[in-house]
Coordinates of C-alpha atoms in Angstrom, one line a residue:
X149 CA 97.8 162.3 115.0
X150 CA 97.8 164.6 111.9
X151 CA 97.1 162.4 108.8
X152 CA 96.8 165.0 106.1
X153 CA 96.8 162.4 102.9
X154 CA 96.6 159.4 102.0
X155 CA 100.4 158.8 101.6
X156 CA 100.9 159.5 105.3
X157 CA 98.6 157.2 106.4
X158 CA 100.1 154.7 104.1
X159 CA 103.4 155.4 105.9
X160 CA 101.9 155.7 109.5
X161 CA 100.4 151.7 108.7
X162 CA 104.0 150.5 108.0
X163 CA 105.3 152.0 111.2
X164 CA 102.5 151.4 113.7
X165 CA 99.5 149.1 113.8
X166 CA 95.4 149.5 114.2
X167 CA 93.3 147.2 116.7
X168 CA 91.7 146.5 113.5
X169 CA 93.2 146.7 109.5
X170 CA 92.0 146.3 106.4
X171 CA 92.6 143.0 104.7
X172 CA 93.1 143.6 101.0
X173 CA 92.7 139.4 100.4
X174 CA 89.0 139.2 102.0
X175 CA 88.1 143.5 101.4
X176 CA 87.0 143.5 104.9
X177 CA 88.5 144.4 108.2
X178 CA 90.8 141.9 110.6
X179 CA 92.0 142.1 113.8
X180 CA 95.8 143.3 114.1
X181 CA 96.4 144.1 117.5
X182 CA 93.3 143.0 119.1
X183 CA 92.8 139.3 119.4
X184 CA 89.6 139.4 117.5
X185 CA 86.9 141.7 116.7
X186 CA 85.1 143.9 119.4
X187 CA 82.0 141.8 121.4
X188 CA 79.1 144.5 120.9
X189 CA 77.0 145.1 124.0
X190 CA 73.7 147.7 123.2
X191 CA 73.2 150.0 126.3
X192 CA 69.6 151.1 126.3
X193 CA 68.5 152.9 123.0
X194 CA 71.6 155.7 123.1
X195 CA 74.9 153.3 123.9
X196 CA 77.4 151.1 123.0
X197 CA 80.0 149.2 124.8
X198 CA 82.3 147.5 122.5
X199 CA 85.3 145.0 124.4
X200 CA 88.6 144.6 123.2
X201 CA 91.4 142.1 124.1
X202 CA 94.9 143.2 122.9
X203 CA 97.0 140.0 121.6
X204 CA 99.4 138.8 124.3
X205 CA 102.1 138.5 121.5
X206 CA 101.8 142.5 120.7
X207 CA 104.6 144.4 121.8
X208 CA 106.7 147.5 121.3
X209 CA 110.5 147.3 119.5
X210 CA 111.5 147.4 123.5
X211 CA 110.1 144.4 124.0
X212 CA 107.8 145.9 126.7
X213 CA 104.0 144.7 125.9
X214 CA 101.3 147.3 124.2
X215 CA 98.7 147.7 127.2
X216 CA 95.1 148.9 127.5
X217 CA 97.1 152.4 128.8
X218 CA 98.7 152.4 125.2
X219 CA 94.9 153.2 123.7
X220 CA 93.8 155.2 125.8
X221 CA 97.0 157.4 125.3
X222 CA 96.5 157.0 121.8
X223 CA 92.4 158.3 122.1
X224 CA 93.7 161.4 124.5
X225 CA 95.8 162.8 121.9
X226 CA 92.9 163.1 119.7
X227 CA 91.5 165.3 121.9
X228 CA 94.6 167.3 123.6
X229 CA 94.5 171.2 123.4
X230 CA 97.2 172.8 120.9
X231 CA 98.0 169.3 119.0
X232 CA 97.0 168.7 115.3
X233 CA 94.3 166.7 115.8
X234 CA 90.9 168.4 114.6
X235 CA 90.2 165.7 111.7
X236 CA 91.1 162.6 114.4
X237 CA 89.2 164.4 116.7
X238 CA 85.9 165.1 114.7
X239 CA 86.3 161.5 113.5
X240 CA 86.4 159.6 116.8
X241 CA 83.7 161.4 119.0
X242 CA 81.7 158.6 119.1
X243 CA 84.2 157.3 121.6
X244 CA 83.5 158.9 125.1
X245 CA 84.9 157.1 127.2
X246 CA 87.7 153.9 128.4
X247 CA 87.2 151.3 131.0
X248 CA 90.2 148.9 131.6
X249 CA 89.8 145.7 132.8
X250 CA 91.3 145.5 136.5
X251 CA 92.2 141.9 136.1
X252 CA 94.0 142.3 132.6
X253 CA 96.1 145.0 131.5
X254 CA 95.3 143.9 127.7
X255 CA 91.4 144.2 127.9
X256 CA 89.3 147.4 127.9
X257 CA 86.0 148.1 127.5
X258 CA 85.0 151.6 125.1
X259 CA 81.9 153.3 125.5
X260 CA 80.6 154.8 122.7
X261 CA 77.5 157.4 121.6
X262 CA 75.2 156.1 119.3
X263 CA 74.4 152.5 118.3
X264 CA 75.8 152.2 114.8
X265 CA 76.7 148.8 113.7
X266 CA 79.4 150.5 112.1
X267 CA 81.1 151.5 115.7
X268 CA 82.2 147.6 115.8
X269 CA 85.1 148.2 112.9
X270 CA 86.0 152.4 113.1
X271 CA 86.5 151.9 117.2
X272 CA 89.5 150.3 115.9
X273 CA 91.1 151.8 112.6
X274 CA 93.5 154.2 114.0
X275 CA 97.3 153.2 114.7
X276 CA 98.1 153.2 118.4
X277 CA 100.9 155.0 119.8
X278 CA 103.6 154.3 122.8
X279 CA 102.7 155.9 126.0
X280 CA 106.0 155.6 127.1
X281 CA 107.5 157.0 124.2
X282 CA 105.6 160.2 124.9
X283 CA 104.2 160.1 128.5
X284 CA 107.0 158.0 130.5
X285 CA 105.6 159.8 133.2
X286 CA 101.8 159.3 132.5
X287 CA 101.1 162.1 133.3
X288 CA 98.1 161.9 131.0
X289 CA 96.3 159.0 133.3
X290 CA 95.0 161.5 135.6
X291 CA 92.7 163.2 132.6
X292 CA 90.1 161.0 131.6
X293 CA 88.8 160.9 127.9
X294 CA 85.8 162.8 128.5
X295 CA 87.5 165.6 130.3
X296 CA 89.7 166.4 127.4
X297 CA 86.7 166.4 124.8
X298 CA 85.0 168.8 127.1
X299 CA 88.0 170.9 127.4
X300 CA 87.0 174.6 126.8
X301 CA 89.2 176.2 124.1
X302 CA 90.0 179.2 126.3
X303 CA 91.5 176.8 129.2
X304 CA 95.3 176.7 129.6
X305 CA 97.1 173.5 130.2
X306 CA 98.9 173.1 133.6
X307 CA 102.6 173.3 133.3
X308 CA 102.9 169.2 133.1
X309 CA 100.5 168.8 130.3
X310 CA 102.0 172.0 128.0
X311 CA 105.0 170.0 128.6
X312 CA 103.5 166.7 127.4
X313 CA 102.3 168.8 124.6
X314 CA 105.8 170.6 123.7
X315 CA 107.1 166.8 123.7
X316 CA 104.4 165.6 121.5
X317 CA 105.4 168.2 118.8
X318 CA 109.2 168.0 119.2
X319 CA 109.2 164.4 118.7
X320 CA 106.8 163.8 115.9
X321 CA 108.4 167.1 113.8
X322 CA 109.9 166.0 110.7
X323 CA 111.3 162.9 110.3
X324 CA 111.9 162.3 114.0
X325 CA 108.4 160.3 113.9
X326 CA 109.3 157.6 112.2
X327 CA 112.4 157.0 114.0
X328 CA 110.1 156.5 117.4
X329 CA 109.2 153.3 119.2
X330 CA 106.8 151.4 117.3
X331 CA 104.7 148.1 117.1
X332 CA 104.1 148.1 113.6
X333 CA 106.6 145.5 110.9
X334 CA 108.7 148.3 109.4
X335 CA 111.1 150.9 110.5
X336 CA 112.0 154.2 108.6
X337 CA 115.6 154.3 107.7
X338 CA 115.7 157.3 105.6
X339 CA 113.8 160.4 104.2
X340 CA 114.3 162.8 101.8
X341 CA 111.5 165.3 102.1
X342 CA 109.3 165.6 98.8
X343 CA 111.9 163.2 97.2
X344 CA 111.7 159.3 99.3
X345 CA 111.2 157.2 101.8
X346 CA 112.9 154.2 102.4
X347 CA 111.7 151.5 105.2
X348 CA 113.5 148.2 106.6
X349 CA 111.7 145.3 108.0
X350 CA 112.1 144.7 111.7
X351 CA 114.1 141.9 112.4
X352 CA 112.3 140.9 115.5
X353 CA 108.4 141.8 114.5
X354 CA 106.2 140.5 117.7
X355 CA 104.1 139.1 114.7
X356 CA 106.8 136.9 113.4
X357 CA 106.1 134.4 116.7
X358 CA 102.1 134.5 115.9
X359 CA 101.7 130.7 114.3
X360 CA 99.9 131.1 111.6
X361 CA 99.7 135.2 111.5
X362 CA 96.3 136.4 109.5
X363 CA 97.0 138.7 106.4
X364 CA 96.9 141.9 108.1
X365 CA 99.9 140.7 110.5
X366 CA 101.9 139.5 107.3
X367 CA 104.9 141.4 106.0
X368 CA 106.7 140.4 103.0
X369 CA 109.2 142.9 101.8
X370 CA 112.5 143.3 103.2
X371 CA 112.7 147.1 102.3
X372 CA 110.5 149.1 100.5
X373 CA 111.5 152.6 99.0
X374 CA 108.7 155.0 98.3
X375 CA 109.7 157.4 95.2
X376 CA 107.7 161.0 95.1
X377 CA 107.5 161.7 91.5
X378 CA 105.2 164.6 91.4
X379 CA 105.1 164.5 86.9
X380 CA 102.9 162.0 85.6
X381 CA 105.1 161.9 83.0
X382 CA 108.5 161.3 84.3
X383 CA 106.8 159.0 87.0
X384 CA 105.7 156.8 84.0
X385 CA 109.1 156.8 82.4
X386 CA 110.6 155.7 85.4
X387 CA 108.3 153.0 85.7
X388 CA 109.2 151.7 82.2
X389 CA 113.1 151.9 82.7
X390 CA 112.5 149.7 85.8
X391 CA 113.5 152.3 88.3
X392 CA 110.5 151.9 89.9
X393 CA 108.8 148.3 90.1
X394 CA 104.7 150.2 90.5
X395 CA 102.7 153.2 89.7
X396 CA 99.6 152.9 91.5
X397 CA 96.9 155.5 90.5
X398 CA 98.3 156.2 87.1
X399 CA 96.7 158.6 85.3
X400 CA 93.8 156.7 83.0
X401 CA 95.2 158.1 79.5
X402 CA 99.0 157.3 80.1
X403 CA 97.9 153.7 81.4
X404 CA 95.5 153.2 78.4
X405 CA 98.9 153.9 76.1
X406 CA 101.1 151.7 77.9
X407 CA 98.7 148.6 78.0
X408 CA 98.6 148.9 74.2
X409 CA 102.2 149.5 73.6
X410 CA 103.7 146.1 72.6
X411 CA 106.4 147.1 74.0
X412 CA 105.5 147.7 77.6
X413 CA 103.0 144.7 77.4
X414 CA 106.0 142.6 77.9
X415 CA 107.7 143.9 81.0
X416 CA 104.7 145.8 83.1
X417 CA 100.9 143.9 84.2
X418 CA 98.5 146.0 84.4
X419 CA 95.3 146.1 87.3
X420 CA 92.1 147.6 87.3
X421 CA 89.4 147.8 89.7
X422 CA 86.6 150.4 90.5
X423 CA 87.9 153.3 93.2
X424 CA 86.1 154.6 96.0
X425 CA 88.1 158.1 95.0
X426 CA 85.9 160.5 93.7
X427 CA 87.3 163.8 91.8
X428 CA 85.7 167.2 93.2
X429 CA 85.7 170.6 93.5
X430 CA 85.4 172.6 96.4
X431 CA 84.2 176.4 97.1
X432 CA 85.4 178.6 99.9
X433 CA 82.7 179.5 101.9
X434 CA 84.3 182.1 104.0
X435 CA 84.8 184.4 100.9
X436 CA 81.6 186.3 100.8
X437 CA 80.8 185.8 97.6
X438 CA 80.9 182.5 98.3
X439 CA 78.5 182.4 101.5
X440 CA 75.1 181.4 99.2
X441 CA 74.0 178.5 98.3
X442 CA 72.5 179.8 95.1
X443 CA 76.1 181.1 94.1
X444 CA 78.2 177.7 94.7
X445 CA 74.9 176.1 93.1
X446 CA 75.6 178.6 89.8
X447 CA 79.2 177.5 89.7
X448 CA 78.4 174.4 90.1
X449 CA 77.3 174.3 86.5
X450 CA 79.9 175.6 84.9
X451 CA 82.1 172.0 85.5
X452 CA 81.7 169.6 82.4
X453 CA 81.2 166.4 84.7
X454 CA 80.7 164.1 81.9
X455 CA 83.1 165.7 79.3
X456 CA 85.9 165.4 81.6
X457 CA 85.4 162.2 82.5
X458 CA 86.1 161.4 78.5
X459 CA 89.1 163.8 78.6
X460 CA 90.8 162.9 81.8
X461 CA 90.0 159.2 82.3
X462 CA 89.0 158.2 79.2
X463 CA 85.2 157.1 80.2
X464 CA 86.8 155.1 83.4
X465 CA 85.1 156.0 86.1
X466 CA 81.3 156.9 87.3
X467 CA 79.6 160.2 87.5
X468 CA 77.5 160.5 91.2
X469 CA 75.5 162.7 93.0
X470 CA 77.4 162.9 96.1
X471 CA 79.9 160.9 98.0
X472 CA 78.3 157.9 98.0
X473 CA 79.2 155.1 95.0
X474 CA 76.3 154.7 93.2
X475 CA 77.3 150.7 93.2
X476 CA 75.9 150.8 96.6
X477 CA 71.8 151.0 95.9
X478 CA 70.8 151.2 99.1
X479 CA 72.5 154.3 100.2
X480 CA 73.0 156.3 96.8
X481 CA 70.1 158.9 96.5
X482 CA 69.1 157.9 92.9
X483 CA 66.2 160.4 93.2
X484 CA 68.6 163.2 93.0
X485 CA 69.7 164.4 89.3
X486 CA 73.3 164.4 88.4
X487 CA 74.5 168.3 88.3
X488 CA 74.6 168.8 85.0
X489 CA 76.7 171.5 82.7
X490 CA 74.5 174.4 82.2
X491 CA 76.4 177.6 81.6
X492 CA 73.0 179.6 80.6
X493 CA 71.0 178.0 84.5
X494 CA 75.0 179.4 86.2
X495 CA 74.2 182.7 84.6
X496 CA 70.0 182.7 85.9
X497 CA 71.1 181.9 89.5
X498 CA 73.5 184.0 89.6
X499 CA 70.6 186.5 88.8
X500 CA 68.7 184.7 91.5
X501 CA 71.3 185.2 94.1
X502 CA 71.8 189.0 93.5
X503 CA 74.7 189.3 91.2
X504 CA 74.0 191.9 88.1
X505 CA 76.4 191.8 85.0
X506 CA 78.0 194.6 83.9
X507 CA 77.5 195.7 80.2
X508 CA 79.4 194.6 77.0
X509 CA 81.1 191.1 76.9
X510 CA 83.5 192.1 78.9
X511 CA 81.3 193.0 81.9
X512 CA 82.0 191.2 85.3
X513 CA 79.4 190.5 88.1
X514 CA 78.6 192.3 91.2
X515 CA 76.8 192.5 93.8
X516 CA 75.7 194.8 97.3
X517 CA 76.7 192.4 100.3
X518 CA 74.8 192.5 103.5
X519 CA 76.9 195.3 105.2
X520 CA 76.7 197.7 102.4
X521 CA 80.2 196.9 100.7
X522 CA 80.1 196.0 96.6
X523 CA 80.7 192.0 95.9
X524 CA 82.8 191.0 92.6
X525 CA 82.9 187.6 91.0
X526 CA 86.5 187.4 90.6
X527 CA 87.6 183.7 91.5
X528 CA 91.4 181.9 92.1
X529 CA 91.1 178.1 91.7
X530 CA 93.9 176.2 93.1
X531 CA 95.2 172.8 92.2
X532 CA 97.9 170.7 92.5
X533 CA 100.5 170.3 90.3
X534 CA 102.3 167.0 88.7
X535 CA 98.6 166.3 87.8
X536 CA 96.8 166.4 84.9
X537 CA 93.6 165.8 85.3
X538 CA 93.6 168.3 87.7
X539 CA 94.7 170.8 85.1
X540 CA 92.6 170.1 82.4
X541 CA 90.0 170.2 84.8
X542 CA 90.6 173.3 85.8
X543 CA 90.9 174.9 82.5
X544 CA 87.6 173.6 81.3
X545 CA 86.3 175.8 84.7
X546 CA 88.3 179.0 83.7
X547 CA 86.9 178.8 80.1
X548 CA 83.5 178.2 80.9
X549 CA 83.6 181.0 83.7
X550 CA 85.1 183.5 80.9
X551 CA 81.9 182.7 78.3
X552 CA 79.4 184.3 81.3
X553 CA 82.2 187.0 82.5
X554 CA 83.8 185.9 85.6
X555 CA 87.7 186.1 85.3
X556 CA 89.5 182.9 87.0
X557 CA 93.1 182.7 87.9
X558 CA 94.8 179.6 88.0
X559 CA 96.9 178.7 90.8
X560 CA 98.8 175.5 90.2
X561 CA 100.2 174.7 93.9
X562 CA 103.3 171.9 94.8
X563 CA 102.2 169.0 96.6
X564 CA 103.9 170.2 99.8
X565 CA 101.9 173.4 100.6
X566 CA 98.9 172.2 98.8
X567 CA 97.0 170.8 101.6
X568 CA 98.6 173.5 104.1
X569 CA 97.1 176.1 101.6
X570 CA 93.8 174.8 101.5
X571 CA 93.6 174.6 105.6
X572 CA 94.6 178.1 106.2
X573 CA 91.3 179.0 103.3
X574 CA 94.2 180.6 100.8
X575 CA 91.7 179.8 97.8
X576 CA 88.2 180.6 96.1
X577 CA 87.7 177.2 94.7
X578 CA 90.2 174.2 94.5
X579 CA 90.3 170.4 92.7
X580 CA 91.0 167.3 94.6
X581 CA 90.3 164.2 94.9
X582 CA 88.5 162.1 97.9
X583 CA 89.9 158.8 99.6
X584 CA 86.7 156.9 100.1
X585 CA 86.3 153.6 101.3
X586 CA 82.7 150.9 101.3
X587 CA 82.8 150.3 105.1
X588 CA 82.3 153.4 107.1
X589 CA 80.0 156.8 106.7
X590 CA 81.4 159.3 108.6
X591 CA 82.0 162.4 107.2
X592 CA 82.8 164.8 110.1
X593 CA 86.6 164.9 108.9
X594 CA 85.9 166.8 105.8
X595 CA 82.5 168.5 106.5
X596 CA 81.7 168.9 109.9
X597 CA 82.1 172.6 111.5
X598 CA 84.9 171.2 114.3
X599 CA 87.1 169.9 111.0
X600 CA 87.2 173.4 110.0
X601 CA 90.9 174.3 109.2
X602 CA 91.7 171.0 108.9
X603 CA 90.1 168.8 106.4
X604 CA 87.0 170.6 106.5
X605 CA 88.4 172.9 103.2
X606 CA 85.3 174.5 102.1
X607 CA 84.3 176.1 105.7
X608 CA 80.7 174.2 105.5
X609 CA 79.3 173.2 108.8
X610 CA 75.6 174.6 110.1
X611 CA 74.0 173.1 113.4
X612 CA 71.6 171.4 111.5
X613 CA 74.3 169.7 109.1
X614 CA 76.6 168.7 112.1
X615 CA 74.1 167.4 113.8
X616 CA 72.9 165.0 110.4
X617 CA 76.3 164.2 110.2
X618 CA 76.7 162.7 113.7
X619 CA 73.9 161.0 113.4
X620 CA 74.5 159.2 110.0
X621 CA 77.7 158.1 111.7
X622 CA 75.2 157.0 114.9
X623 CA 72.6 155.3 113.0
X624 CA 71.7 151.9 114.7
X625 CA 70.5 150.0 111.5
X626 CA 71.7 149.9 107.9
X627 CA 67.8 151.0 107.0
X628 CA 68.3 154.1 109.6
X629 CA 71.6 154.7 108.0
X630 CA 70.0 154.7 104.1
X631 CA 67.6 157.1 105.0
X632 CA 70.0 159.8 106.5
X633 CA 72.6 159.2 103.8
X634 CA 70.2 159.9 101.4
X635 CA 69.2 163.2 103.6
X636 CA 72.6 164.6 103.6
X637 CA 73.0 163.8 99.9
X638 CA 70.3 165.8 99.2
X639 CA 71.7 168.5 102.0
X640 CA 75.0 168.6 100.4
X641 CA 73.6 169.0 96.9
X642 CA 71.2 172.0 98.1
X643 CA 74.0 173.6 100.2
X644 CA 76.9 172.9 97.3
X645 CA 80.0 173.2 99.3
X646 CA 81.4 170.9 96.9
X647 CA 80.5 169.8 93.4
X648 CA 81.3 165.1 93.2
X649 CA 82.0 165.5 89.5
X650 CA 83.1 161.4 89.6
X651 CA 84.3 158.3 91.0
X652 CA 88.0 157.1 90.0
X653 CA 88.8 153.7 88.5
X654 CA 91.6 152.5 90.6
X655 CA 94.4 152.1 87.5
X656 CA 98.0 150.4 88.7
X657 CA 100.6 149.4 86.8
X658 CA 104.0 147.0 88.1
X659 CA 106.6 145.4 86.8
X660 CA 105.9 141.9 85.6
X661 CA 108.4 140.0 88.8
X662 CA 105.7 142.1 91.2
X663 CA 103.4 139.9 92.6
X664 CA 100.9 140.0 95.6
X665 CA 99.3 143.4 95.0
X666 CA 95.9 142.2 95.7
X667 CA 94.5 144.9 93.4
X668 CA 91.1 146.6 95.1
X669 CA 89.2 149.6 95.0
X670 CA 90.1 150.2 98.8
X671 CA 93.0 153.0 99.5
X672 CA 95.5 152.9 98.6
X673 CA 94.5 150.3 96.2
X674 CA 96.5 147.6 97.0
X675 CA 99.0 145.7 99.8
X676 CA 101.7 147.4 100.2
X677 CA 103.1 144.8 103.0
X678 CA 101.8 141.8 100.8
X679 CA 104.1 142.5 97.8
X680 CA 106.8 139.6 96.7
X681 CA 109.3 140.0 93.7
X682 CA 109.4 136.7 92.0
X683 CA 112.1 136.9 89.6
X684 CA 111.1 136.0 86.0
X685 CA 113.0 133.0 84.0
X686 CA 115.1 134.5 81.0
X687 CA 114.0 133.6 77.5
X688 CA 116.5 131.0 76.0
X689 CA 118.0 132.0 73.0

């Protein structure tokens, strides 16, 4: 259930399949394995029951159908003590509970919390999993849904469920989970860690009988090979040798070069389209000079927003208040002002916040903390490498920080214990960028207090902003919804766990015989499972 980037959910949506998916041709979601969309029934003010019918088509690579019992697995794990599951779990708590259908094993009933009109398509984005791949013994059938979201931390697990658990984690370690029973159109057939993955079509897809099968049940390539290139650099070189046929999120300033380089203009196209990725940085609140909101406010400052913009994307992109795009009117908070670089405001609420600079140029800040002990400003920024807007951002930080005397040490980090380094709070402040998407509001994955060693990074999370964030993710109107987004916009700029400097443009390059990308500002910014390789007619002497 552990999803820690976008690449791996890219992966996990070749082996497995959603009730609902994305389609990249209409930018909306589709049923997959659910015969249609949910049928929305409002219980009361506080409830929502939304009913699902699985396709009678859908069926694991045994042949054996997927079932009602196959979700409800799936939604258990979310919850189970001791799995990896806190941003899944935060995510789906809207879902409380499942009722099957006693007169058909593919129809189930979930009963959600809130009335959000936005429950109708995130009920069903998640890939579902075989419970008899994991559970042959179902042992899991006699806890129901609610009993594992109550489930106090301190509680052991009986000897059957540690064992369901120990199972779990043996068999999704590695590379083992993509060898596992799956309903989804490809299979993994090899992987390199931190170097490729390379993926087969099933022969025998359940989809493959469907008629006429909508987009999201549609699979074109035969294989597909996934290169990690972690140098911009070398990635784009590889790209122009034809060793790779795309480069999707190229870096703004190498794609401006190629698409005026007469040379490439004849063997790559080249897509645009506005991102719902936004570029931020982050602050670790559990460092105590990083508890205040004055403080994270100061540093806030010190990040050139619209300058590197210019230097890392070339003007591409958007500068926002918060997470929301500011293409969507009705939710951006427009009242807000953009954060803007003030080095000599960083320095007078720093001032405000207690910290006193020492004398000479050289001087540092400090401060007495609430139990007596002295506070320095000393700060490590991490970011990953391969990168360079991340770079460039971070030495615009380290050389503003050094004009008001606050040392910062750079900590370029690999892409595989990047994210791992983040969870475990093994930074001051870091640089990454968001996966966004136009359809769904819920940001308890990265900012409510029960994400919190998972993909909660800062530490943020008080009563009152959990409790704003559960609702926006609960509100039963798109008005209702406007007016809370605009609240916690204004909460998150206040409390400044983060600092949105600005949205991505969504830049892709592919070799010209590449067709079918459908090019969007969705993740991962295009279809993967769409793409065809026509084969280009040779120029005649």
């Amino acid at each position: 259930m552990a999803l820690p980037n976008q690449q791996a959910v890219d992966v996990a949506n070749l082996l497995h399949c959603g009730l609902l998916q994305i389609d990249y041709d209409r930018q909306f979601y589709a049923p997959s394995l659910a015969e249609s969309l949910p049928t929305v029934q409002l219980i009361g003010d506080s409830l929502t029951r939304l009913s699902y019918r699985l396709r009678a088509a859908a069926a694991w690579d045994d042949g054996h159908p997927v079932l009602a019992h196959d979700v409800a697995f799936t939604l258990k794990l979310m919850y189970f003590p001791g799995l990896p599951n806190e941003g899944t779990r935060a995510q789906y708590s809207f879902i409380r509970a499942l009722r099957y259908d006693t007169n058909d094993a593919r129809s189930f009933t979930l009963e959600c919390r809130g009335q959000s009109p936005g429950f109708a398509l995130s009920s069903g984005d998640f890939p579902i999993l075989s419970e008899a791949a994991f559970d042959p013994q179902h042992q899991l059938r006699r806890i129901s849904l609610a009993q594992l979201q109550d489930w106090p931390t301190t509680a052991p697990l009986d000897s059957s469920l540690a064992t369901l658990a120990k199972r779990y984690l043996a068999l999704t370690a590695g590379s083992r989970a993509g060898y596992l029973a799956s309903c989804g159109p490809y299979q993994l057939t090899a992987w390199k860690k931190d170097r490729y993955l390379s993926f087969r079509r099933k022969a025998h897809w359940w989809a493959d009988r469907l008629p006429n099968p909508p987009f999201v049940l549609r699979a074109q390539p035969r294989q597909l090979q996934f290169v990690i290139i972690p140098d911009a650099v070398t990635a784009s070189l590889a790209l122009q040798r034809g060793e790779v046929d795309l480069y999707p999120q190229m870096p703004a300033p190498e794609f401006d070069r190629l698409r005026h380089s007469s040379t490439t203009r004849a063997a790559l196209n080249f897509y645009q389209a506005t991102s719902y990725d936004i570029m931020y940085a982050g602050f670790n609140m559990r460092r105590p000079a990083l508890a205040d909101a004055l403080t994270r406010q100061a540093l806030s400052h010190l990040f050139d927003a619209a300058g590197l913009l210019r230097a890392t994307q070339l003007g591409q992109g958007q500068r926002t208040v918060g997470l929301i795009h500011p293409s969507n009117r009705a939710d951006y908070n427009d009242s807000l002002a953009l954060v803007p670089y003030a080095p000599a405001k960083a320095a007078a609420l720093l001032r405000q916040a207690g910290w006193q600079r020492g004398a000479g140029t050289d001087g540092g800040w400090q401060r007495r903390g609430s139990n007596g002990t002295t506070q320095f400003l000393h700060l490590q920024l991490r970011y990953r490498t391969g990168e360079s807007a991340f770079e460039v951002i971070a030495f615009q930080f380290r050389a503003a920080a050094a004009q008001l005397g606050i040392p910062v040490v750079l900590q370029p980090t690999e892409a595989a214990v990047y994210t791992s380094s983040l969870q475990a709070g093994d930074f001051d402040v870091y640089v990454r960028v968001l996966k966004g998407n136009p359809f769904v509001f819920n940001f308890a994955p990265i900012l409510h207090s029960r994400a919190i060693g998972a993909g909660n990074f800062p530490g943020f999370g008080t009563l009152a902003s959990d409790r704003l964030i559960e609702a926006v993710a609960a509100a039963d109107s798109p008005a209702h919804r406007a007016r809370l987004l605009r609240r916690f916009q204004a909460m998150m700029q206040a409390e400044a766990p983060l600092v949105p400097l600005f949205f991505l443009a969504n830049c892709i390059a592919a070799r010209r015989e590449l067709t079918g990308l459908h090019v969007t500002g969705i993740k991962p910014g295009y279809a993967i499972s769409a793409l065809e390789r026509v084969e280009q007619p040779v120029p005649t002497p």
